[in-house]
XYZ file of C-alpha atoms in Angstrom:
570
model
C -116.343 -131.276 -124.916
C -114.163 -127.777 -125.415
C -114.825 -125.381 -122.660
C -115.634 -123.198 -125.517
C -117.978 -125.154 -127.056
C -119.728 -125.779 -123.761
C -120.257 -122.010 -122.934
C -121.770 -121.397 -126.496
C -124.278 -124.932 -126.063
C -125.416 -122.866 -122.957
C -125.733 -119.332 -124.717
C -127.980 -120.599 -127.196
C -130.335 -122.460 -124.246
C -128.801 -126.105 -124.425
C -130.551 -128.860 -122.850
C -126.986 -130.526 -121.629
C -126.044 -131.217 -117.876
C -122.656 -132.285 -118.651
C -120.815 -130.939 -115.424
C -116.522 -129.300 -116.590
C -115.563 -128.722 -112.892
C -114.392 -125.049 -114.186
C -117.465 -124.041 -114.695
C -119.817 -123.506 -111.668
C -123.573 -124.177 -111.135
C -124.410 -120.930 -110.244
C -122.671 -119.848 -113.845
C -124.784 -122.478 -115.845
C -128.398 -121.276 -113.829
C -127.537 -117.739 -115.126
C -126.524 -118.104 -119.027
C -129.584 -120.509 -119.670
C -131.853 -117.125 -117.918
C -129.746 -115.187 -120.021
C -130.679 -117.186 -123.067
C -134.693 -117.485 -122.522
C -136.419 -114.227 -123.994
C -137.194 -111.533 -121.467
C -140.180 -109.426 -121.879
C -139.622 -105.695 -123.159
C -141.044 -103.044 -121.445
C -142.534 -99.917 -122.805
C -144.133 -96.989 -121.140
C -146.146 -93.858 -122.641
C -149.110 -91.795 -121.891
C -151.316 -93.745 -123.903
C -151.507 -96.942 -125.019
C -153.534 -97.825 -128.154
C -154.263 -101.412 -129.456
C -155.717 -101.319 -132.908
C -154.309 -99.123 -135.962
C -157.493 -98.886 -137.454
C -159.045 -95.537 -138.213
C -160.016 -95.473 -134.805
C -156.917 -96.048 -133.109
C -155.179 -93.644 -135.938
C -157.258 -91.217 -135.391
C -156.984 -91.240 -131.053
C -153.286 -91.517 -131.718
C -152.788 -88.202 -134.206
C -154.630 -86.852 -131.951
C -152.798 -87.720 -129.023
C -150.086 -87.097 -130.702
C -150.121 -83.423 -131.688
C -150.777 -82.266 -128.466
C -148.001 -83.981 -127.365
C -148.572 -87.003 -125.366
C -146.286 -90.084 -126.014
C -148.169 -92.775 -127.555
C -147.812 -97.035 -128.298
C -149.752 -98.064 -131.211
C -150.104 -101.556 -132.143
C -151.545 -103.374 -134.516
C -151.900 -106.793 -135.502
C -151.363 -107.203 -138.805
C -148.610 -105.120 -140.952
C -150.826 -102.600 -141.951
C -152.177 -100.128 -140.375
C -155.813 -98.163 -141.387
C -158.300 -101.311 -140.579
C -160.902 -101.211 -142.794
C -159.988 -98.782 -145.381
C -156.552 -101.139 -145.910
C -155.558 -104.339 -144.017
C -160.225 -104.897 -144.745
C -160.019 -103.641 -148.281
C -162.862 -101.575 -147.699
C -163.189 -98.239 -149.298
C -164.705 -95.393 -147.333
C -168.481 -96.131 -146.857
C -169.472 -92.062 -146.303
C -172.392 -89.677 -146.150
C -173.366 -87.112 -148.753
C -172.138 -83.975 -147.835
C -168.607 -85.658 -146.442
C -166.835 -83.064 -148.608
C -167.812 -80.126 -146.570
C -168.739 -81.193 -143.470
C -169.681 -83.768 -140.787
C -166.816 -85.011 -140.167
C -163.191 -83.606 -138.068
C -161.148 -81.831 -139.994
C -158.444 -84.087 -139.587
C -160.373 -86.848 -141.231
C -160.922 -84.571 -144.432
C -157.354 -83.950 -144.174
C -156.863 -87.543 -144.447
C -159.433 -87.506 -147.598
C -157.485 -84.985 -149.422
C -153.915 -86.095 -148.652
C -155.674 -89.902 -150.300
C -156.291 -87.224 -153.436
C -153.246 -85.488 -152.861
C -151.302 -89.088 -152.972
C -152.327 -89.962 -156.684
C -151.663 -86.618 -158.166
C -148.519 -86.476 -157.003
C -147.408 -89.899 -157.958
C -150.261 -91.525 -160.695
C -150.291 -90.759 -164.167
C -153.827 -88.882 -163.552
C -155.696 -87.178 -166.907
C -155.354 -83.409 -166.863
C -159.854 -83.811 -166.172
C -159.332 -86.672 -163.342
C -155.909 -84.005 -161.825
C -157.871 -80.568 -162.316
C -161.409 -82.090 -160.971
C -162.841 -80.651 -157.574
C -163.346 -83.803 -155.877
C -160.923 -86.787 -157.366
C -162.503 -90.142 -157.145
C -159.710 -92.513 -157.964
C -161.943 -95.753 -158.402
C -165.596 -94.121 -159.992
C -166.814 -96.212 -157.410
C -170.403 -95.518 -157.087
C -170.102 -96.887 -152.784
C -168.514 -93.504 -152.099
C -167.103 -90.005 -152.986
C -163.363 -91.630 -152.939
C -162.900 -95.254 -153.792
C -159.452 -95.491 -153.720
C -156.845 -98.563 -153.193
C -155.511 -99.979 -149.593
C -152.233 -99.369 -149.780
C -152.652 -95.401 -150.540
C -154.375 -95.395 -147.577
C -151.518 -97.226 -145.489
C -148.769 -94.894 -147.137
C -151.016 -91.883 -146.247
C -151.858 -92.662 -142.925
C -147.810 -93.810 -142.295
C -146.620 -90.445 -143.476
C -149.103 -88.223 -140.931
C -147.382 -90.568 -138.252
C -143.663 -90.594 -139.431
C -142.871 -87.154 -137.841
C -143.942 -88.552 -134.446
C -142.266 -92.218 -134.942
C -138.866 -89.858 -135.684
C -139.024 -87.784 -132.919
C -139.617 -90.990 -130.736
C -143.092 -89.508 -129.459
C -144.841 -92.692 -130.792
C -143.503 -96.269 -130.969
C -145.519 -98.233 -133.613
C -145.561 -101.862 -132.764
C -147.309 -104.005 -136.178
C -147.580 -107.302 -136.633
C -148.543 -107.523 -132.233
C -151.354 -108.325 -130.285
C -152.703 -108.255 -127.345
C -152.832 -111.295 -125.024
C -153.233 -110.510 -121.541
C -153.513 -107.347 -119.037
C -152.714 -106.210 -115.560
C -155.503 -104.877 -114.080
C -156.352 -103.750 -110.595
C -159.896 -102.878 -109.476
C -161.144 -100.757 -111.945
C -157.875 -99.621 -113.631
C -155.845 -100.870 -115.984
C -151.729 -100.948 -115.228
C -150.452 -103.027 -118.401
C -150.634 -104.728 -121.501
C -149.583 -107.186 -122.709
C -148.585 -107.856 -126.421
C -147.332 -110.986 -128.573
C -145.003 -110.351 -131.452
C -146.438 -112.340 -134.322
C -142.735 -112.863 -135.730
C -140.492 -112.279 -132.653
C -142.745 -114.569 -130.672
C -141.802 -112.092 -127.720
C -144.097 -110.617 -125.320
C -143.811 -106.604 -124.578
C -145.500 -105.171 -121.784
C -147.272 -102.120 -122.083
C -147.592 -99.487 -119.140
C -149.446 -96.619 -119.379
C -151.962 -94.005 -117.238
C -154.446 -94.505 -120.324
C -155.659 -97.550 -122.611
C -157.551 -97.423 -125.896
C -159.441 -100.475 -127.489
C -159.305 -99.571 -131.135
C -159.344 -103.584 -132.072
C -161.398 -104.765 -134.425
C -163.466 -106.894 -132.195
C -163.044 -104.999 -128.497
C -160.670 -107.925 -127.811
C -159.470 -105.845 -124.890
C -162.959 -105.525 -122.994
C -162.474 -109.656 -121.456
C -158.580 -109.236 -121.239
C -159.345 -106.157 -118.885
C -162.660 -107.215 -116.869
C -164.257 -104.475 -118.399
C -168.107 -105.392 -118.839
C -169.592 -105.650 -122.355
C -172.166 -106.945 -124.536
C -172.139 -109.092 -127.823
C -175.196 -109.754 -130.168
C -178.731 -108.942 -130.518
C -180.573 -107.085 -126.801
C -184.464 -107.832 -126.430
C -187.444 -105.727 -127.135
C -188.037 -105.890 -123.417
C -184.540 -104.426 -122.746
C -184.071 -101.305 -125.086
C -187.828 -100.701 -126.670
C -186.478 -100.507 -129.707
C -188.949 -100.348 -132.935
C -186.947 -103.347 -134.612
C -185.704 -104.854 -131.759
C -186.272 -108.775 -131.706
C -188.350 -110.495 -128.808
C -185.648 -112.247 -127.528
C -181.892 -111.517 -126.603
C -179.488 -113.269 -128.689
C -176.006 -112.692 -127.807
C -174.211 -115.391 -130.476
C -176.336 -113.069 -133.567
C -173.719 -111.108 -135.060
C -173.397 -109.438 -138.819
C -172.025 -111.399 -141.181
C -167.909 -110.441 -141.853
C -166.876 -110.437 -145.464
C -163.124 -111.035 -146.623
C -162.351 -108.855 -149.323
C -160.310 -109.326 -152.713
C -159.332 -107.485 -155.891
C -160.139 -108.478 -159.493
C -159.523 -106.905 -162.865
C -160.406 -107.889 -166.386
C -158.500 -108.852 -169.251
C -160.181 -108.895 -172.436
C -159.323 -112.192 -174.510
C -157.881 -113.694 -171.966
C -158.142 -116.567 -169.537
C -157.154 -116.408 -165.744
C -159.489 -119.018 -164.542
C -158.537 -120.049 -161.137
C -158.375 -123.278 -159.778
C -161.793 -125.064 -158.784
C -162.014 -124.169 -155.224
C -162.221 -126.748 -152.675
C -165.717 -125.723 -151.151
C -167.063 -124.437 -154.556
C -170.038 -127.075 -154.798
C -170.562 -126.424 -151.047
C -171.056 -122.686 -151.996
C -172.389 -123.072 -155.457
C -175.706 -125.042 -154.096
C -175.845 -122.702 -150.758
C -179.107 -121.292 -150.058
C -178.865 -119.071 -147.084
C -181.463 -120.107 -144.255
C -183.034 -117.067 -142.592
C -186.083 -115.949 -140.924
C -187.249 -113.833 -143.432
C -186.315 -116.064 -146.808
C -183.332 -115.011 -149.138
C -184.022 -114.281 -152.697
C -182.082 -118.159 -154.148
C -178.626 -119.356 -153.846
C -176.154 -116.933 -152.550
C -174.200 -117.541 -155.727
C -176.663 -115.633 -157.975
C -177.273 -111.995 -159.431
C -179.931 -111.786 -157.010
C -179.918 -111.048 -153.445
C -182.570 -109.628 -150.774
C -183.709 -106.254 -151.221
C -182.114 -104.632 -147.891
C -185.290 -102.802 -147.292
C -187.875 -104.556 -148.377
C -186.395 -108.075 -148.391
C -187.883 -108.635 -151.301
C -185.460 -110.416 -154.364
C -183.741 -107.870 -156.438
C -181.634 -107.940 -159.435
C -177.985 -106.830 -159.845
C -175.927 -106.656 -162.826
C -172.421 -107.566 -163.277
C -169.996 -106.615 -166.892
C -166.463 -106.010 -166.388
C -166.206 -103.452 -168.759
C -167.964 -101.086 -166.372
C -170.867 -100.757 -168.873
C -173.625 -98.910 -168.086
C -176.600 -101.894 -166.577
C -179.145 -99.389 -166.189
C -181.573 -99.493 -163.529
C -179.869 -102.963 -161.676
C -176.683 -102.168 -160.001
C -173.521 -103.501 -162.127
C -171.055 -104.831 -159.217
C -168.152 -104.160 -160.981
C -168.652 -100.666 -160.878
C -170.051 -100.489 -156.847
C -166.140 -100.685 -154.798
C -163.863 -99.773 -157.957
C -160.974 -98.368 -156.735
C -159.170 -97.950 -159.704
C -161.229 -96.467 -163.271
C -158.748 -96.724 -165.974
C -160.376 -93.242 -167.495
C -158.896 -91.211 -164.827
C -155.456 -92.194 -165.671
C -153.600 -91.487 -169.248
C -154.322 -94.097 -172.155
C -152.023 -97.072 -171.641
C -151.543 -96.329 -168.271
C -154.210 -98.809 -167.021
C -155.888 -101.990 -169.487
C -158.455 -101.954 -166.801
C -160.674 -101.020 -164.079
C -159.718 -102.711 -160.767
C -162.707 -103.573 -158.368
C -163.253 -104.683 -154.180
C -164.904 -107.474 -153.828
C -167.177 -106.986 -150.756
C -170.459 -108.401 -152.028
C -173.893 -109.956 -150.809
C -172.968 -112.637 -152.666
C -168.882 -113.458 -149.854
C -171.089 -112.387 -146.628
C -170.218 -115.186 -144.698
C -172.514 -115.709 -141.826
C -172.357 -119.061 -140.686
C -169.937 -118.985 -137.779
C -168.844 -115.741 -135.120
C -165.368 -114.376 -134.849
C -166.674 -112.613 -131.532
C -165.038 -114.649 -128.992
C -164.262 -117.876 -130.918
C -161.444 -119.657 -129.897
C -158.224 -119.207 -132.459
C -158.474 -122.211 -133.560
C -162.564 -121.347 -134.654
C -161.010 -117.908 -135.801
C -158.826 -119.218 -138.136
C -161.292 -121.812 -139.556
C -164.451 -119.353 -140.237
C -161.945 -117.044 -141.610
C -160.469 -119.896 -144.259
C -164.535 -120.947 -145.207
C -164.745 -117.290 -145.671
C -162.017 -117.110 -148.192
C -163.252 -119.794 -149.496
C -166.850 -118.327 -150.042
C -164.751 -115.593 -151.598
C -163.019 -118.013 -154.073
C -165.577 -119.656 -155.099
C -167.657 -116.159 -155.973
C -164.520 -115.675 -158.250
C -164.606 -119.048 -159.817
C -168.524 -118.471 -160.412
C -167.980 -115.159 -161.971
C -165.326 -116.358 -164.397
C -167.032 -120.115 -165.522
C -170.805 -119.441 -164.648
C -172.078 -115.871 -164.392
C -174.704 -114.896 -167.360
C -173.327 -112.715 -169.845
C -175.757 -110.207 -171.106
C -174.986 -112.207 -174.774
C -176.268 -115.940 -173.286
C -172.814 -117.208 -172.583
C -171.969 -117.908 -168.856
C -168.869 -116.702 -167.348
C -165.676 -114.211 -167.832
C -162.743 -116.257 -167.852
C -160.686 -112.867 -168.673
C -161.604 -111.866 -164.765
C -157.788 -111.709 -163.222
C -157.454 -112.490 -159.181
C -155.607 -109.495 -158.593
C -153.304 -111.163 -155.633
C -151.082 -107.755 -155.481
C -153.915 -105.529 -154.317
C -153.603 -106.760 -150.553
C -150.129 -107.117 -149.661
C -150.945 -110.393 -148.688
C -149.765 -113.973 -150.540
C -152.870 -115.616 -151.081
C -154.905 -112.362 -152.196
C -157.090 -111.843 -149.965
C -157.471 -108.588 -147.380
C -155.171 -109.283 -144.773
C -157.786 -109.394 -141.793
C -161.792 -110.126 -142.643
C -164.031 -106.930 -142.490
C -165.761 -106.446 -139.761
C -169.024 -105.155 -139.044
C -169.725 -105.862 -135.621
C -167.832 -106.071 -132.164
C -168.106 -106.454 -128.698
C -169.694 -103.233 -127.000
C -168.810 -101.835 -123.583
C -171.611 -101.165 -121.134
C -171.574 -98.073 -120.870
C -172.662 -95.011 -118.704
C -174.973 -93.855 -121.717
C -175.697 -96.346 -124.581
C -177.479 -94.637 -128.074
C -180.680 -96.768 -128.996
C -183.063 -96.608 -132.145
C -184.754 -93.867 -130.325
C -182.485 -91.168 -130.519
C -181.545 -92.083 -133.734
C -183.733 -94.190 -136.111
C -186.619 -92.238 -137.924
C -189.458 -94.302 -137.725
C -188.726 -94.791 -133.851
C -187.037 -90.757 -133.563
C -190.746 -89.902 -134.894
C -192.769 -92.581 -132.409
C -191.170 -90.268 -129.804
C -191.658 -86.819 -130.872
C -194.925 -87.330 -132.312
C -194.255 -85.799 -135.643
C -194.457 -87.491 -139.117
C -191.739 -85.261 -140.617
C -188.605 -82.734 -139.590
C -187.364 -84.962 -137.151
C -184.216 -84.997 -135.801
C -182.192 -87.618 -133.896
C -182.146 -86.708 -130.001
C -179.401 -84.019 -128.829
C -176.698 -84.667 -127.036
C -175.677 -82.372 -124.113
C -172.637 -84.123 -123.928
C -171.834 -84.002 -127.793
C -167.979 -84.922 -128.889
C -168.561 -85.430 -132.894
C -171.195 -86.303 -135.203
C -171.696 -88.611 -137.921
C -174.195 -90.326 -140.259
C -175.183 -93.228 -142.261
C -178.607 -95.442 -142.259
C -179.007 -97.889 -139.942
C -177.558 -101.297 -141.744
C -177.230 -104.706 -140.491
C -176.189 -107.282 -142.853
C -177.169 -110.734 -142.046
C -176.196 -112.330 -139.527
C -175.327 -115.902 -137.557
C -178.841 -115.145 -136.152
C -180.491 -115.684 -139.114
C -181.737 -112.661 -139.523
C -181.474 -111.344 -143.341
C -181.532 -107.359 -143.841
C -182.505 -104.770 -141.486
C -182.379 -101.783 -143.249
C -183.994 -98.745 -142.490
C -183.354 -94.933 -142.153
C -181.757 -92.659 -139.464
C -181.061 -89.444 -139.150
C -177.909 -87.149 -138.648
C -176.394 -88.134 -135.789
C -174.457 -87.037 -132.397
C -171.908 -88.980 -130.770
C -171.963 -88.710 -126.867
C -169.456 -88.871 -124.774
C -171.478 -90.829 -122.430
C -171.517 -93.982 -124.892
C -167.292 -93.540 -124.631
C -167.388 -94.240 -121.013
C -167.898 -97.875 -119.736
C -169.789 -97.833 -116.496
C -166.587 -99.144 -114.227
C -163.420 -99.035 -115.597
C -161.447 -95.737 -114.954
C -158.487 -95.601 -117.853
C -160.083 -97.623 -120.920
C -161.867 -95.859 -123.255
C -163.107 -97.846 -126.887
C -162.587 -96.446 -130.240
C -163.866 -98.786 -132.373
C -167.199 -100.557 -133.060
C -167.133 -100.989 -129.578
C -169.004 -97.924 -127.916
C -171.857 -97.912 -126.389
C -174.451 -98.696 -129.005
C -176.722 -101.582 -129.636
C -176.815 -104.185 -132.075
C -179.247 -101.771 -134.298
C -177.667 -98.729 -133.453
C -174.271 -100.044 -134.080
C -175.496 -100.310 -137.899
C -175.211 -97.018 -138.444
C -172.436 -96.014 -135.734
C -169.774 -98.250 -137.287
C -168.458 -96.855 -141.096
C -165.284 -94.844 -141.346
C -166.024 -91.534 -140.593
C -167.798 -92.467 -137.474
C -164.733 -94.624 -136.274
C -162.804 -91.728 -136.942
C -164.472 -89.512 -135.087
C -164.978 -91.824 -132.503
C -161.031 -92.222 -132.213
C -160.343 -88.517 -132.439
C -162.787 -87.728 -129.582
C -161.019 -90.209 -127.275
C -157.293 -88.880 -128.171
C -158.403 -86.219 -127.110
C -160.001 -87.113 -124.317
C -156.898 -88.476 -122.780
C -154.797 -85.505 -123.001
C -157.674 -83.238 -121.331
C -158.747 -85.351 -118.635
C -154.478 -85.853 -118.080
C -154.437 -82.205 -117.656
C -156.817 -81.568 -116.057
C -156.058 -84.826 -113.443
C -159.181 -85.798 -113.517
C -160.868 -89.695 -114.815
C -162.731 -88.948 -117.973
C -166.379 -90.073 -116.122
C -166.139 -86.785 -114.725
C -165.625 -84.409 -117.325
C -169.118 -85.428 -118.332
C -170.502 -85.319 -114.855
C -168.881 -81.680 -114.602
C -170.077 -78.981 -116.419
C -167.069 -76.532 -116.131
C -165.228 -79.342 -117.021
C -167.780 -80.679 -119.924
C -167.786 -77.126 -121.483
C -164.166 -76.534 -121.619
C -163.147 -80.140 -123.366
C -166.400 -79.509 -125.875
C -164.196 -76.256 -126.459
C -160.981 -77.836 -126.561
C -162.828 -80.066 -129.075
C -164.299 -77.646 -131.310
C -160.375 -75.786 -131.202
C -159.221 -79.365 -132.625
C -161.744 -78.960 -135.468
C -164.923 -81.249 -134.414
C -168.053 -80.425 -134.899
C -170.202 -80.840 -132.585
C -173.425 -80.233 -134.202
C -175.018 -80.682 -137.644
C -175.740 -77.776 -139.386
C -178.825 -76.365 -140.183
């Protein structure tokens, strides 16, 4: 063998012991340590795992008053369940003017500000007050996943240029230093590198979709359903379950083409999911392939409409029109031959295994049965749905595989609706914030309000709303009231430098229901980016800048500065 040849075998990690007498042992040890991957190191003020809203959010905020900041995330996308989920904002009615930061209405209006620069928008859909991209009768601004990615990418760029924030996609966590109550590092997998990068930092966020760093770190949490006995919640079960979770949904696009036929493939699992009647406690309305599901309130069945032309249904709810994202009116003639639509339905919850620690070999299987769920909704639609003439199915319904950025179609991570939850110094229950239980308290019938937080950092609101769940519990739907979000649920009860900003505060599995849509995680997120850059100036662990008054009074400031509110109005 060629001396040169020989070096180069070594370089590129060669298995050969073939001794050349030029070349010593000592020589051979060090190009095959050379050749193995060495782990990167990065350091920064903050470290934040997740680039959902929540982690987003904590980074901007972090951000612009000038901390240094790692963001990772573990798909390619960034905005969690307004993108990589395919989720369009789930809000609360008077989102356009307030109850939420001012940096997520930014967000809202650069999402507007996005289409009219670059869609060919109607002079009625470009001159409107509020532009709703989709019609989508979900929320205020249905709008499509990637404009949310592009808009969320260009609020970070400046920072990413001027080297303040080093965005890490396509990583994930997979194991942490910790010692005693402190976290020193984390560490991160590249999904294409296959390298590991360690993460050092004073300050870590878990802004993952399913608190994945709460085990890695020690830090204690709980998962499921708590017992009556152990909140005294109104519509708390008897008994603890830890393994009932909501159901998670993976999302897809469709539109229609008149006249046309895009019938997919018969899906592998389609009789499985065809015949499926869900099991639950309180009975579902029929199959799950059906335009009937469970009234969420009442759990009674109820009827739902479906036309791809968007037609009016009256009083049962056409799908098509529910997570539109794109309404070919708002856009000149030609521009669009039709409406585009989310599909995150009743009909592709999949509830029949947890994500919550499951192994990733369970991950990866739930998720596939959940596509497939999804698949074979989209095969029903097109060969079997009624038609409002007596035929069955719309083979003109076109798997719109572009929509996600992904190859197969789908949303390129399931969406979510439940996580791990710290324990944590202060955890919100259906007391402070469910009406029927807000008014056991108080004693009144009406003009309740949920409980007041002394320790305030945002508010929020939606009704309390658990799909079902790997429990078997269907529905439980009921209403809440305007909400606070206290800094106390932000802290877990031991660790020092973690702080969630996700699903995972400290809420229970009711309270989470209404604690977990966009806005909240935002706000959630904000409040914690912020958090870390006070309590760093300040030198002080966050637990006691709400066990200190002074200190509690001037980062409520600092807050309301930032543009949170603190309080609803009256």
């Amino acid at each position: 063998m060629k001396r040169r040849n020989f070096i180069q075998s070594i370089a590129a990690g060669s298995s050969i012991v073939a001794v050349n007498p030029e070349i010593s042992e000592e020589y051979v040890a060090q190009k095959q340590s050379e050749a193995k991957p060495k782990t990167e190191n990065l350091t920064a003020d903050v470290v934040i795992a997740g680039g959902g809203l929540g982690g987003c959010a904590a980074a901007l905020a972090a951000l612009r008053n000038n901390l240094s900041v790692i963001l990772t995330e573990e798909t390619d996308w960034i905005g969690g369940q307004v993108s990589q989920q395919g989720v369009p904002p789930d809000e609360h009615p008077w989102i356009e003017t307030h109850g939420a930061p001012k940096a997520y209405r930014d967000f809202r209006n650069a999402i507007r500000h996005y289409y009219i620069r670059n869609y060919p928008l109607t002079e009625a859909a470009k001159n409107g007050k509020y532009l709703n991209p989709g019609n989508g009768s979900v929320s205020r601004l249905c709008h499509e996943p990637k404009v949310a990615v592009a808009v969320l990418t260009e609020m970070l760029a400046p920072y990413i240029s001027r080297g303040k924030l080093t965005l890490l996609l396509e990583h994930k966590p997979v194991s942490a230093e910790v010692n005693g109550n402190k976290v020193k590092s984390l560490h991160v997998l590249g999904k294409r590198s296959k390298q590991q990068v360690k993460l050092t930092a004073p300050y870590f966020v878990d802004a993952t979709e399913l608190g994945d760093l709460l085990p890695m770190t020690g830090t204690e949490f709980v998962t499921g359903a708590e017992a009556k006995s152990e909140t005294n919640e109104l519509h708390a079960p008897e008994k603890a379950n830890p393994e009932n979770n909501q159901a998670f949904t993976v999302c897809f696009a469709m539109d229609y083409c008149y006249g046309e036929n895009h019938v997919i493939e018969k899906p592998a699992e389609y009789d499985f999911w065809k015949n499926f009647i869900p099991e639950m406690k309180a009975p579902w309305s029929g199959k799950l392939l059906s335009l009937s599901y469970s009234n969420p309130k009442t759990l009674e069945p109820k009827e739902l409409a479906f036309h791809p032309t968007g037609m009016n249904t009256g009083d049962k709810l056409n799908l098509w029109n529910y997570r539109r994202i794109i309404s070919k009116d708002n856009f000149t003639i030609g521009s669009y031959g039709s409406d585009i639509t989310i599909v995150n339905w009743p009909q592709n919850d999949y509830f029949l295994g947890n994500l919550i620690g499951a192994s990733e070999k369970e991950f990866e299987r739930h998720v596939e049965r959940g596509k497939q769920l999804s698949l074979s909704l989209l095969y029903w639609l097109q060969t079997e749905a009624p038609r409002p003439d007596g035929g069955k199915g719309w083979p003109g319904i076109c798997f719109r595989k572009d929509i996600m950025g992904t190859a197969d179609g789908f949303a390129k991570y399931p969406y979510v609706r439940e996580s791990r939850r710290i324990k944590a110094v202060f955890t919100i229950k259906e007391e402070h914030v469910g009406a029927a239980n807000r008014a056991m308290i108080t004693g009144k019938e009406t003009g309740n309000k949920a409980a007041e937080f002394y320790d305030s950092v945002g508010i929020g609101y939606y009704h309390i709303d658990l799909h079902p769940s790997t429990g078997k519990d269907n529905y439980i739907d009921f209403a809440s009231l305007p909400f606070q979000i206290p800094l106390g649920a932000l802290l877990p009860i031991r660790m020092e430098n973690l702080l969630p900003a996700n699903k995972n505060i400290g809420t229970t599995h009711l309270t989470n229901g209404c604690y977990r849509l966009h806005p909240v995680e935002w706000s959630i997120g904000e409040a914690v980016g912020l958090l870390v850059k006070y309590a760093t100036e300040k030198k002080v662990i966050p637990r006691l800048v709400r066990e200190d008054k002074g200190l509690l009074e001037g980062f409520q400031g600092f807050l309301e500065r930032e543009g949170v509110e603190l309080t609803w109005r009256a």
